[in-house]
Amino acid sequence: MASSRWLPYGRQWIDESDIAAVAEALASDFLTTGPRTTQFEGALSAYTGAPFSAAVNSGTSALHCAYAACGLSKDDEFITTPLTFAATANVGLELGAKVRFVDIDPLTGNIDPQLIPEALTERTKLIVPVDFTGRPAEYDLITPVARQVGARVVSDAAHSLGATYKGRKVGTLADATTLSLHPVKAMTTGEGGAILSADPVIDDQARRFRSHGMVKTLEITDREGAWYYEIQSLGLNYRITDIQCALGISQLLKLDRFIERRRAIVARYQEALSTLNAVIIPRDSDNASSGWHLFVLRLKEPKAELRRRLFDRMVDLGLRVQVHYIPVYWHPLYQDLGFQKGLCPHAEDYYRSCISLPLFPKMTDDDVDWSIEQILRAVNEIVE
Ligand SMILES: Cc1ncc(COP(=O)(O)O)c(C=O)c1O
């Protein structure tokens, strides 16, 4: 029988101050991109240390804007990891570029810097590490490799807002960094995202791409009239609303507390699950302080059938766990492009062994204890 108590793997934490901020925005003159968007972008820059921030309406559109701003197009190649949400690769295909997948370091789940050189060609325009589960990738090893062929590094930091790498904050580690502000992420704007950078050209190009490639300068309006604007390059409507940014400003004030709470829950999981022999529990790394978007339990033996039974048992017990991720090139879209299973064995083993456990800051101590009880029960029944 299914449990009446349940916990999702992730969810938002909205309080009265968030609701008041959104209500105030709704009563204001601006619903679409307006002063709250500018304020939110300033707050993201102040928090991360990235000189430029452009807010958009999803993490996917942030990636699309960042790749376009870096000039990725037909005849170019980009390198990324298969252990990510498909959007990381999809937006590059949408721009006409070719993707090369590089396998992960099985310890961290992040792209393995040692394997990137084999995938480099003179067409490589971008390398896109994903800070998987919130742990920043090895940027100090990846950036010099990118520079060998004049490529740029775009960090897909959908999981890692608030994390640090060697003391440096996410947002300052790559040529451009993209965030997702979906409700399961570190903080939320409902749907949302942002492109962070230190390069005014990337920022300008990303802003243009977010709004139809439209340009309206004093020089243009003086010449042609106040109504006039020009579409100077291709772009779309990826604008975020001031309603969402009101929520973003309010959530950002609480981000450090959210992450602290995630760390405390992780410490509790690490302690309570360390007695299990058949599973691997994620640990902190020396170079990076994770934002702990996900806490992924892995079977020591990557067996798809066993993982399925464990997953189903956890769901039965009320844990609405998830699997992150199906290797991107396993999807039919990529198979149709000629990618073959077996390409990245570590990512495939990771996929066969992983389950993302409930982890979100609003979990109470009682929720955490209950979650641990169900995890121990399921693992002991199915695997140990
Ligand atoms: C690694 C990664 N990249 C990109 C995205 C896309 O973000 P969004 O859902 O905000 O479009 C996600 C979302 O889950 C993600 O996990």
Short mmCIF file of C-alpha atoms and ligand atoms in Angstrom, two decimals:
data_model
loop_
_atom_site.label_atom_id
_atom_site.label_comp_id
_atom_site.label_asym_id
_atom_site.label_seq_id
_atom_site.Cartn_x
_atom_site.Cartn_y
_atom_site.Cartn_z
CA MET A 1 0.00 0.00 0.00
CA ALA A 2 1.26 3.48 -0.90
CA SER A 3 2.29 5.67 2.05
CA SER A 4 0.04 8.59 3.05
CA ARG A 5 3.08 10.64 4.08
CA TRP A 6 5.36 11.72 1.26
CA LEU A 7 8.28 13.97 0.40
CA PRO A 8 9.35 15.21 -3.03
CA TYR A 9 13.03 15.24 -4.05
CA GLY A 10 12.96 19.03 -4.23
CA ARG A 11 10.63 21.98 -3.83
CA GLN A 12 10.49 25.72 -3.26
CA TRP A 13 10.21 27.63 0.00
CA ILE A 14 7.85 30.56 -0.34
CA ASP A 15 7.02 32.71 2.70
CA GLU A 16 4.85 35.74 3.45
CA SER A 17 7.58 38.21 2.44
CA ASP A 18 7.78 36.59 -1.02
CA ILE A 19 4.00 36.81 -1.41
CA ALA A 20 3.99 40.47 -0.31
CA ALA A 21 6.78 41.30 -2.79
CA VAL A 22 4.88 39.69 -5.67
CA ALA A 23 1.61 41.40 -4.66
CA GLU A 24 3.41 44.75 -4.66
CA ALA A 25 4.77 44.07 -8.15
CA LEU A 26 1.29 43.15 -9.39
CA ALA A 27 -0.05 46.49 -8.16
CA SER A 28 2.77 48.43 -9.85
CA ASP A 29 2.96 49.92 -13.36
CA PHE A 30 5.24 47.20 -14.69
CA LEU A 31 4.31 43.57 -15.14
CA THR A 32 6.83 42.66 -17.85
CA THR A 33 10.54 43.56 -17.76
CA GLY A 34 10.85 46.77 -15.72
CA PRO A 35 12.57 48.27 -12.66
CA ARG A 36 12.34 45.08 -10.58
CA THR A 37 14.18 43.19 -13.30
CA THR A 38 17.00 45.75 -13.22
CA GLN A 39 17.05 45.55 -9.42
CA PHE A 40 17.14 41.74 -9.49
CA GLU A 41 19.99 41.75 -11.99
CA GLY A 42 21.93 44.15 -9.74
CA ALA A 43 21.27 41.91 -6.74
CA LEU A 44 22.50 38.82 -8.62
CA SER A 45 25.69 40.68 -9.58
CA ALA A 46 26.21 41.86 -6.00
CA TYR A 47 25.67 38.32 -4.66
CA THR A 48 27.86 36.45 -7.16
CA GLY A 49 30.46 39.12 -7.96
CA ALA A 50 29.72 38.79 -11.70
CA PRO A 51 29.84 42.34 -13.14
CA PHE A 52 26.95 41.68 -15.56
CA SER A 53 23.70 39.80 -15.05
CA ALA A 54 20.85 39.45 -17.52
CA ALA A 55 17.68 37.79 -16.22
CA VAL A 56 15.58 35.65 -18.56
CA ASN A 57 12.52 33.43 -18.35
CA SER A 58 14.20 30.01 -17.89
CA GLY A 59 17.50 28.22 -17.48
CA THR A 60 17.07 26.90 -21.00
CA SER A 61 16.70 30.39 -22.45
CA ALA A 62 19.73 31.48 -20.40
CA LEU A 63 21.78 28.75 -22.10
CA HIS A 64 20.40 29.72 -25.52
CA CYS A 65 21.27 33.40 -24.94
CA ALA A 66 24.75 32.54 -23.62
CA TYR A 67 25.65 30.26 -26.52
CA ALA A 68 24.32 32.78 -29.05
CA ALA A 69 26.18 35.61 -27.28
CA CYS A 70 29.41 33.59 -27.56
CA GLY A 71 28.77 33.28 -31.29
CA LEU A 72 28.01 29.54 -31.44
CA SER A 73 26.56 28.71 -34.86
CA LYS A 74 26.53 26.30 -37.77
CA ASP A 75 29.93 24.67 -38.45
CA ASP A 76 30.94 25.10 -34.77
CA GLU A 77 31.30 22.37 -32.19
CA PHE A 78 30.74 22.46 -28.45
CA ILE A 79 31.75 20.04 -25.73
CA THR A 80 29.61 19.10 -22.76
CA THR A 81 28.77 16.25 -20.40
CA PRO A 82 26.07 13.66 -21.02
CA LEU A 83 25.12 13.71 -17.32
CA THR A 84 22.87 16.75 -17.55
CA PHE A 85 19.39 17.84 -18.43
CA ALA A 86 19.04 17.71 -22.20
CA ALA A 87 18.65 21.50 -22.49
CA THR A 88 22.44 21.93 -22.09
CA ALA A 89 22.96 20.17 -25.42
CA ASN A 90 19.63 20.94 -27.13
CA VAL A 91 20.14 24.70 -27.36
CA GLY A 92 23.48 24.17 -29.11
CA LEU A 93 21.78 21.94 -31.69
CA GLU A 94 19.12 24.61 -32.10
CA LEU A 95 21.91 27.03 -33.12
CA GLY A 96 23.08 24.51 -35.72
CA ALA A 97 26.25 23.42 -33.90
CA LYS A 98 27.55 19.89 -33.34
CA VAL A 99 27.83 18.50 -29.80
CA ARG A 100 30.67 16.30 -28.52
CA PHE A 101 30.02 14.51 -25.24
CA VAL A 102 32.90 13.95 -22.82
CA ASP A 103 32.57 11.40 -20.03
CA ILE A 104 32.34 12.24 -16.34
CA ASP A 105 34.64 11.78 -13.40
CA PRO A 106 32.73 9.00 -11.62
CA LEU A 107 33.58 10.44 -8.21
CA THR A 108 31.91 13.81 -8.75
CA GLY A 109 29.61 13.30 -11.75
CA ASN A 110 31.21 16.37 -13.36
CA ILE A 111 32.89 16.42 -16.78
CA ASP A 112 36.36 14.85 -16.56
CA PRO A 113 38.89 17.57 -17.52
CA GLN A 114 41.49 14.92 -18.44
CA LEU A 115 39.25 13.66 -21.27
CA ILE A 116 38.43 17.02 -22.83
CA PRO A 117 41.60 17.34 -25.00
CA GLU A 118 40.59 14.21 -27.00
CA ALA A 119 37.34 15.92 -27.99
CA LEU A 120 38.88 19.28 -28.97
CA THR A 121 39.03 20.25 -32.64
CA GLU A 122 39.76 23.54 -34.36
CA ARG A 123 35.99 23.99 -34.58
CA THR A 124 35.42 23.83 -30.82
CA LYS A 125 33.79 27.11 -29.91
CA LEU A 126 32.50 26.33 -26.42
CA ILE A 127 33.16 24.01 -23.53
CA VAL A 128 30.13 23.73 -21.25
CA PRO A 129 30.77 22.12 -17.85
CA VAL A 130 27.68 21.47 -15.71
CA ASP A 131 28.06 21.92 -11.96
CA PHE A 132 26.28 18.63 -11.36
CA THR A 133 24.27 18.45 -8.09
CA GLY A 134 25.64 21.90 -7.12
CA ARG A 135 29.35 21.00 -7.04
CA PRO A 136 31.38 23.32 -9.30
CA ALA A 137 33.38 21.63 -12.07
CA GLU A 138 37.20 21.89 -12.25
CA TYR A 139 37.32 25.30 -13.95
CA ASP A 140 41.04 25.85 -13.36
CA LEU A 141 41.77 22.71 -15.38
CA ILE A 142 39.09 23.26 -18.04
CA THR A 143 39.71 26.92 -18.96
CA PRO A 144 43.36 26.47 -20.08
CA VAL A 145 42.26 23.57 -22.32
CA ALA A 146 39.57 25.78 -23.89
CA ARG A 147 42.09 28.53 -24.53
CA GLN A 148 44.32 26.13 -26.52
CA VAL A 149 41.80 26.38 -29.36
CA GLY A 150 40.43 29.84 -28.58
CA ALA A 151 37.20 28.38 -27.16
CA ARG A 152 35.11 29.92 -24.43
CA VAL A 153 33.78 28.29 -21.29
CA VAL A 154 30.07 28.56 -20.49
CA SER A 155 29.21 27.20 -17.06
CA ASP A 156 25.78 25.58 -16.80
CA ALA A 157 25.24 26.49 -13.17
CA ALA A 158 21.57 25.52 -13.07
CA HIS A 159 22.38 23.50 -9.91
CA SER A 160 25.06 25.62 -8.27
CA LEU A 161 24.00 29.20 -7.53
CA GLY A 162 25.63 30.04 -4.19
CA ALA A 163 28.39 27.43 -4.45
CA THR A 164 32.12 28.26 -4.53
CA TYR A 165 35.22 26.84 -6.22
CA LYS A 166 38.55 27.52 -4.47
CA GLY A 167 36.79 30.33 -2.62
CA ARG A 168 35.48 31.96 -5.82
CA LYS A 169 31.74 32.23 -6.30
CA VAL A 170 29.74 30.57 -9.08
CA GLY A 171 29.12 33.31 -11.62
CA THR A 172 32.79 34.32 -11.78
CA LEU A 173 34.32 30.98 -12.83
CA ALA A 174 33.67 30.97 -16.60
CA ASP A 175 33.29 33.35 -19.55
CA ALA A 176 29.53 33.12 -19.06
CA THR A 177 27.47 31.36 -16.42
CA THR A 178 23.83 30.36 -16.72
CA LEU A 179 21.38 29.90 -13.86
CA SER A 180 18.00 28.18 -13.61
CA LEU A 181 15.50 29.59 -11.14
CA HIS A 182 12.98 26.75 -11.38
CA PRO A 183 11.24 25.89 -8.07
CA VAL A 184 13.45 22.88 -7.26
CA LYS A 185 16.63 24.94 -7.62
CA ALA A 186 18.55 26.89 -4.93
CA MET A 187 16.01 29.73 -5.16
CA THR A 188 13.15 30.45 -7.51
CA THR A 189 11.31 32.97 -9.64
CA GLY A 190 8.67 30.38 -10.65
CA GLU A 191 10.37 29.79 -13.98
CA GLY A 192 13.47 31.85 -14.67
CA GLY A 193 17.15 32.05 -15.35
CA ALA A 194 20.05 34.44 -15.83
CA ILE A 195 23.28 34.89 -17.76
CA LEU A 196 26.21 36.14 -15.66
CA SER A 197 29.49 37.37 -17.11
CA ALA A 198 32.35 39.84 -16.83
CA ASP A 199 32.34 40.66 -20.54
CA PRO A 200 30.20 43.63 -21.69
CA VAL A 201 29.98 42.19 -25.21
CA ILE A 202 28.59 38.85 -24.00
CA ASP A 203 26.14 40.74 -21.78
CA ASP A 204 25.03 43.02 -24.61
CA GLN A 205 24.61 40.12 -27.06
CA ALA A 206 22.69 38.04 -24.49
CA ARG A 207 20.35 40.98 -23.79
CA ARG A 208 19.73 41.42 -27.51
CA PHE A 209 19.02 37.73 -27.97
CA ARG A 210 16.56 37.81 -25.05
CA SER A 211 14.48 40.47 -26.84
CA HIS A 212 14.29 39.84 -30.61
CA GLY A 213 17.78 41.20 -31.43
CA MET A 214 16.19 44.61 -31.02
CA VAL A 215 18.31 47.77 -30.69
CA LYS A 216 16.99 51.20 -29.76
CA THR A 217 19.71 53.78 -29.13
CA LEU A 218 19.54 57.58 -28.91
CA GLU A 219 21.42 57.76 -32.18
CA ILE A 220 18.75 55.62 -33.88
CA THR A 221 15.73 57.45 -32.40
CA ASP A 222 17.23 60.93 -33.02
CA ARG A 223 17.68 59.99 -36.65
CA GLU A 224 14.35 58.24 -37.30
CA GLY A 225 11.88 59.18 -34.52
CA ALA A 226 11.01 58.13 -30.99
CA TRP A 227 9.10 55.02 -32.14
CA TYR A 228 11.99 53.60 -34.09
CA TYR A 229 14.03 50.48 -33.30
CA GLU A 230 16.08 48.09 -35.36
CA ILE A 231 16.30 44.30 -35.40
CA GLN A 232 20.06 43.96 -35.91
CA SER A 233 20.44 40.24 -35.26
CA LEU A 234 18.27 37.22 -34.66
CA GLY A 235 16.63 36.98 -31.24
CA LEU A 236 13.54 35.68 -29.46
CA ASN A 237 11.30 36.71 -26.59
CA TYR A 238 13.03 35.29 -23.52
CA ARG A 239 12.12 38.22 -21.25
CA ILE A 240 11.33 37.64 -17.59
CA THR A 241 8.53 39.56 -15.85
CA ASP A 242 8.81 42.07 -13.02
CA ILE A 243 6.41 39.81 -11.10
CA GLN A 244 8.98 37.00 -11.25
CA CYS A 245 11.85 39.35 -10.41
CA ALA A 246 10.00 40.63 -7.32
CA LEU A 247 10.03 37.02 -6.14
CA GLY A 248 13.69 36.69 -7.16
CA ILE A 249 14.77 39.76 -5.14
CA SER A 250 12.94 38.44 -2.09
CA GLN A 251 14.28 34.87 -2.47
CA LEU A 252 17.88 36.01 -3.00
CA LEU A 253 17.85 37.59 0.47
CA LYS A 254 17.30 34.08 1.87
CA LEU A 255 19.61 32.12 -0.43
CA ASP A 256 22.49 31.74 2.02
CA ARG A 257 20.08 30.47 4.68
CA PHE A 258 18.59 28.01 2.18
CA ILE A 259 22.05 26.67 1.36
CA GLU A 260 23.02 26.44 5.03
CA ARG A 261 19.91 24.36 5.66
CA ARG A 262 20.71 22.12 2.67
CA ARG A 263 24.21 21.56 4.11
CA ALA A 264 22.81 20.65 7.52
CA ILE A 265 20.43 18.10 5.96
CA VAL A 266 23.27 16.65 3.88
CA ALA A 267 25.44 16.26 7.00
CA ARG A 268 22.60 14.38 8.66
CA TYR A 269 22.15 12.11 5.60
CA GLN A 270 25.91 11.48 5.38
CA GLU A 271 26.06 10.45 9.02
CA ALA A 272 22.93 8.29 9.03
CA LEU A 273 23.60 6.50 5.73
CA SER A 274 27.33 5.86 6.27
CA THR A 275 26.55 2.42 7.74
CA LEU A 276 25.20 1.14 4.41
CA ASN A 277 27.66 -1.04 2.50
CA ALA A 278 26.02 -1.41 -0.88
CA VAL A 279 25.61 2.27 -1.71
CA ILE A 280 27.85 5.29 -2.30
CA ILE A 281 27.01 8.51 -0.49
CA PRO A 282 28.21 11.85 -1.90
CA ARG A 283 30.97 13.62 0.00
CA ASP A 284 32.29 17.18 -0.10
CA SER A 285 35.32 17.85 -2.28
CA ASP A 286 38.53 19.71 -1.46
CA ASN A 287 38.27 22.33 -4.20
CA ALA A 288 34.60 23.12 -4.09
CA SER A 289 31.88 23.94 -1.65
CA SER A 290 28.68 22.55 -3.16
CA GLY A 291 25.31 24.28 -3.18
CA TRP A 292 23.82 20.79 -2.67
CA HIS A 293 20.99 21.06 -5.16
CA LEU A 294 20.80 17.24 -5.18
CA PHE A 295 21.84 14.45 -2.84
CA VAL A 296 22.40 11.40 -5.03
CA LEU A 297 22.62 7.91 -3.58
CA ARG A 298 24.34 5.39 -5.87
CA LEU A 299 24.44 1.62 -5.89
CA LYS A 300 28.02 0.34 -5.69
CA GLU A 301 27.07 -2.10 -8.41
CA PRO A 302 25.38 -0.20 -11.25
CA LYS A 303 22.53 -2.56 -12.11
CA ALA A 304 19.53 -1.05 -13.90
CA GLU A 305 17.12 -3.69 -12.64
CA LEU A 306 18.20 -3.30 -9.00
CA ARG A 307 18.02 0.48 -9.21
CA ARG A 308 14.51 0.20 -10.58
CA ARG A 309 13.39 -2.00 -7.67
CA LEU A 310 14.98 0.33 -5.13
CA PHE A 311 13.44 3.37 -6.80
CA ASP A 312 9.98 1.78 -6.85
CA ARG A 313 10.26 0.72 -3.20
CA MET A 314 11.25 4.26 -2.15
CA VAL A 315 8.26 5.66 -4.04
CA ASP A 316 6.02 3.09 -2.31
CA LEU A 317 7.32 4.27 1.03
CA GLY A 318 6.48 7.89 0.20
CA LEU A 319 9.81 9.20 -1.10
CA ARG A 320 9.16 10.88 -4.46
CA VAL A 321 12.74 10.38 -5.55
CA GLN A 322 14.13 11.12 -9.02
CA VAL A 323 16.87 9.98 -11.38
CA HIS A 324 19.41 12.54 -12.63
CA TYR A 325 20.13 11.96 -15.49
CA ILE A 326 19.40 9.74 -18.47
CA PRO A 327 22.62 10.25 -20.53
CA VAL A 328 21.61 12.91 -23.04
CA TYR A 329 22.73 10.93 -26.09
CA TRP A 330 20.47 8.01 -25.13
CA HIS A 331 17.44 10.09 -26.09
CA PRO A 332 15.97 9.19 -29.51
CA LEU A 333 16.77 12.66 -30.85
CA TYR A 334 20.48 12.01 -30.29
CA GLN A 335 20.35 8.36 -31.34
CA ASP A 336 18.85 9.58 -34.63
CA LEU A 337 21.90 11.85 -35.00
CA GLY A 338 24.15 8.79 -34.80
CA PHE A 339 25.24 8.76 -31.14
CA GLN A 340 25.68 5.22 -29.86
CA LYS A 341 25.14 3.81 -26.39
CA GLY A 342 28.49 2.99 -24.78
CA LEU A 343 30.03 6.35 -25.70
CA CYS A 344 30.54 7.52 -22.09
CA PRO A 345 30.68 4.43 -19.84
CA HIS A 346 31.07 6.30 -16.55
CA ALA A 347 27.99 8.44 -17.20
CA GLU A 348 26.04 5.33 -18.19
CA ASP A 349 27.06 3.49 -15.01
CA TYR A 350 26.17 6.57 -13.01
CA TYR A 351 22.73 6.61 -14.61
CA ARG A 352 22.16 2.92 -13.83
CA SER A 353 23.02 3.40 -10.18
CA CYS A 354 21.64 6.79 -9.10
CA ILE A 355 18.63 7.98 -7.13
CA SER A 356 18.18 11.60 -5.99
CA LEU A 357 16.83 11.67 -2.42
CA PRO A 358 14.58 14.34 -0.91
CA LEU A 359 16.61 17.48 -0.25
CA PHE A 360 15.16 20.96 0.08
CA PRO A 361 15.55 23.65 2.74
CA LYS A 362 11.95 23.54 3.93
CA MET A 363 12.38 19.93 5.15
CA THR A 364 11.94 19.87 8.92
CA ASP A 365 14.19 17.80 11.19
CA ASP A 366 11.27 15.40 11.50
CA ASP A 367 11.02 15.16 7.68
CA VAL A 368 14.74 14.38 7.51
CA ASP A 369 14.47 11.68 10.18
CA TRP A 370 11.45 10.17 8.44
CA SER A 371 13.22 10.28 5.07
CA ILE A 372 16.27 8.50 6.57
CA GLU A 373 14.03 5.83 8.08
CA GLN A 374 12.43 5.10 4.70
CA ILE A 375 15.78 5.12 2.87
CA LEU A 376 17.33 2.66 5.33
CA ARG A 377 14.27 0.44 5.12
CA ALA A 378 14.25 0.42 1.31
CA VAL A 379 18.00 -0.14 0.94
CA ASN A 380 18.02 -2.90 3.56
CA GLU A 381 15.07 -4.65 1.94
CA ILE A 382 16.26 -4.41 -1.66
CA VAL A 383 20.05 -4.16 -1.77
CA GLU A 384 21.99 -4.83 1.42
C1 LIG B 1 21.75 21.20 -15.61
C2 LIG B 1 20.54 21.91 -16.12
N1 LIG B 1 20.66 22.74 -17.17
C3 LIG B 1 19.61 23.42 -17.66
C4 LIG B 1 18.36 23.30 -17.11
C5 LIG B 1 17.21 24.03 -17.71
O1 LIG B 1 16.65 24.94 -16.79
P1 LIG B 1 15.10 25.35 -16.88
O2 LIG B 1 14.28 24.21 -16.44
O3 LIG B 1 15.02 26.53 -15.94
O4 LIG B 1 14.84 25.75 -18.30
C6 LIG B 1 18.17 22.45 -16.01
C7 LIG B 1 16.84 22.30 -15.41
O5 LIG B 1 16.50 21.34 -14.77
C8 LIG B 1 19.28 21.74 -15.51
O6 LIG B 1 19.15 20.92 -14.45
#
